[in-house]
């Protein structure tokens, strides 16, 4: 290890430290204080990552990469963790909430910089297991169902990843992801298994069953983690595999099928939902599908598109869940009526988040849609382009059905929602990011372009 | 800089208006008027001090250089006319909404944002930024219909939004394909005009663009959103829809297909003219059968906007000039008609022709202005609308006499609906609803006089308007291989 590598590893260490600190403090301190204690080292990690964004690439170790992509992914994961932390409450996630969120963020950072089978597996488990624990916290029927579903299906996914790693090792004699560019049936089977494992985490159809239940049944921070950290980290891990291997057919075909199915099914199912969180759950399946389509099609813009897409989706989903956390799990379409008038910040945050997910200006989601369509059109992938266009057309219908309710005049009692300072801060930061990057995307696009090899 | 103010000023003005009531009563109204007036003054200043070349002014700046997106704003006489209409209608909307008190700050902010986004559409020549504003424009209009509309507003707003957002995807896909396949990613319309696509590719791209434009215009069979949106929208919403949003479709059709896809336009022009001719007849016939005054005018809008489509597809000098004039003339006449119907509904609570009548006795000023603007919508000689339609039909005779004949016949049909509307509202005996009727108030009269002056002055001195539009018309004709006569 060189001197510089202290800084490379510092974010991971700080996040782990935050988790331990929160764990130690949880039995003796009230949740807000635990939250603050965990937030300080996490914020420090975000700052370090921000300052090191343009530092030269430093091969940290055989296990972890320290390149631009890893840093961007780590930044997103740590920031998402910080955002999620702000709305963990004793009432929904117990006193252990902050510690579990910090562990998940650590896992996300590890996964984003994984260039080795071992880190990949560890990162996946580190992000999944805290989500299971968090989901089980309220011990309601819905939460228990969500938690067990995630546990079982993610367990199968973990098994598939291990099988994939084993086959890959068998074919290439190494667990390093960049050593896997070997031909042959064994390597192909390995990749197929790996793809199944990642698809489970990414909620691609037909491995998506856990996702809507988790979004709707588990406490709000879990959905936020599933939508932000685990989406960012898995997308970056898949992108790393896609970039380091020369166009393996089985990988592309698998992503094309699961991704296309996810876009169609996710959007169609979301169209029928009346429950805000279920709608978000199905729509997040669709968003995973768009990313999978881009990874399947490849091309010059693949890397930029995946990174811009996850970077624009993460703040939107965190803002949406911050509001959903206030409103409760059983928030139906009618309950949102007039939210913008009774709680302006929460209403605007949810409205802007939905606008961004629908891909309309001035939200950053429009920029993500530019990249998505350009990347598919640039490769003349007409099939995926049509699927993506139909998907986003359906998206308009259900996202805007919800957002118009937020701004319509309230009748009867106004939505119940009590904001505290941390909630407000998380919402304000997320909205500011979504709108500012939507109006002036250059910082994001330049950062993304610089972070790709 | 000056041109970007045409977008930034209404946008930030809209934000400021949200907080205006803190400074006194009705401040949001005066604030909106001030924003629009300053925007208009800057526009006049730029137009008078413009460059002498093709463009009066052109602004170029980076937006997202790593993805080849730039701010490329250019203004010629046509753009200036559209910008003047948009700021002017902004002021009109404030005046006629003086009695709107429900969430008034947001209402006025939404008016400002509609104007800002429409100005962005009129000015942008970076296709991606154009698409950005094109999509952005939907949102304030959606809010305006959905929040301040009448009875069935939410479903009308959804219909408006889904139609327009989905159609926008055609534009987006075409723009992205053009940008991503350029040697170096760019969305500069002038650079992409040189790209030399083959005719089949041009046709496909043109269809993507045309989908967005024809839904906004709207031409049958893409028109289903318009009657509902107009019926449910508040008066200001109807005015902005008819005067501004529909015109963005006409403007886009006028500006981009001849520039970017001249061969494609020539290839599909006969179908475009046929669709236009169908739209003219369809709109006119359906207008005859309506009992709801707003719906009736909405269908006439479909007919008049179809004439613009015919004119652009005609691709000859007269027709194209006519399309340019028609879209400006129709902005005046249709927004005035919606203003009057809005006033009518506000006073009587109904728009049903069967319950109205005899206003020439109870409200002479209302009846007179109604008759004047319906004459304009009928394209009577002496109004700017006559000039527009006459030029299009003259041009059509050069290209295809059958379509010209169809358009001419539809003018006869328009006499039917016009007399029906005028007869039902202005003449006859006053009914229960109209027996007591306050005539136009000053805040309604001034906008009417301004719009009427535009219609008649441009009708009597058409050369002024044609002179402004000349550079735009010539530039549109040049790639089509047709010189000015």
PDB file of N, CA, C and O in Angstrom, chain B residues 39 73 131 156 172 206 230 391 397 400:
ATOM      1  N   UNK B  39     -40.460  42.068 -20.785  1.00  0.00           N
ATOM      2  CA  UNK B  39     -40.070  41.109 -21.821  1.00  0.00           C
ATOM      3  C   UNK B  39     -40.390  41.665 -23.202  1.00  0.00           C
ATOM      4  O   UNK B  39     -39.576  41.595 -24.128  1.00  0.00           O
ATOM      5  N   UNK B  73     -29.820  30.199 -29.692  1.00  0.00           N
ATOM      6  CA  UNK B  73     -31.072  30.929 -29.866  1.00  0.00           C
ATOM      7  C   UNK B  73     -30.942  31.845 -31.063  1.00  0.00           C
ATOM      8  O   UNK B  73     -29.912  32.497 -31.235  1.00  0.00           O
ATOM      9  N   UNK B 131     -36.392  20.361 -27.878  1.00  0.00           N
ATOM     10  CA  UNK B 131     -37.193  19.265 -27.329  1.00  0.00           C
ATOM     11  C   UNK B 131     -37.418  19.457 -25.828  1.00  0.00           C
ATOM     12  O   UNK B 131     -38.494  19.156 -25.307  1.00  0.00           O
ATOM     13  N   UNK B 156     -59.539  15.823 -18.357  1.00  0.00           N
ATOM     14  CA  UNK B 156     -59.138  16.608 -19.532  1.00  0.00           C
ATOM     15  C   UNK B 156     -57.646  16.898 -19.481  1.00  0.00           C
ATOM     16  O   UNK B 156     -56.946  16.810 -20.495  1.00  0.00           O
ATOM     17  N   UNK B 172     -38.468  13.381 -29.691  1.00  0.00           N
ATOM     18  CA  UNK B 172     -37.264  13.047 -28.937  1.00  0.00           C
ATOM     19  C   UNK B 172     -36.474  11.952 -29.644  1.00  0.00           C
ATOM     20  O   UNK B 172     -35.262  12.066 -29.830  1.00  0.00           O
ATOM     21  N   UNK B 206     -38.771  12.813 -40.273  1.00  0.00           N
ATOM     22  CA  UNK B 206     -39.837  13.811 -40.410  1.00  0.00           C
ATOM     23  C   UNK B 206     -41.113  13.336 -39.723  1.00  0.00           C
ATOM     24  O   UNK B 206     -41.800  14.105 -39.060  1.00  0.00           O
ATOM     25  N   UNK B 230     -60.005  22.375 -24.190  1.00  0.00           N
ATOM     26  CA  UNK B 230     -60.570  23.715 -24.297  1.00  0.00           C
ATOM     27  C   UNK B 230     -61.817  23.872 -23.446  1.00  0.00           C
ATOM     28  O   UNK B 230     -62.031  24.899 -22.824  1.00  0.00           O
ATOM     29  N   UNK B 391     -53.952  33.190 -49.255  1.00  0.00           N
ATOM     30  CA  UNK B 391     -52.625  32.856 -49.773  1.00  0.00           C
ATOM     31  C   UNK B 391     -52.439  31.344 -49.849  1.00  0.00           C
ATOM     32  O   UNK B 391     -51.903  30.820 -50.822  1.00  0.00           O
ATOM     33  N   UNK B 397     -53.702  26.026 -55.413  1.00  0.00           N
ATOM     34  CA  UNK B 397     -54.113  25.886 -56.810  1.00  0.00           C
ATOM     35  C   UNK B 397     -52.910  25.639 -57.704  1.00  0.00           C
ATOM     36  O   UNK B 397     -53.019  24.987 -58.748  1.00  0.00           O
ATOM     37  N   UNK B 400     -52.048  21.575 -56.373  1.00  0.00           N
ATOM     38  CA  UNK B 400     -53.040  20.527 -56.534  1.00  0.00           C
ATOM     39  C   UNK B 400     -54.411  21.161 -56.409  1.00  0.00           C
ATOM     40  O   UNK B 400     -54.832  21.551 -55.310  1.00  0.00           O
TER      41      UNK B 400
END
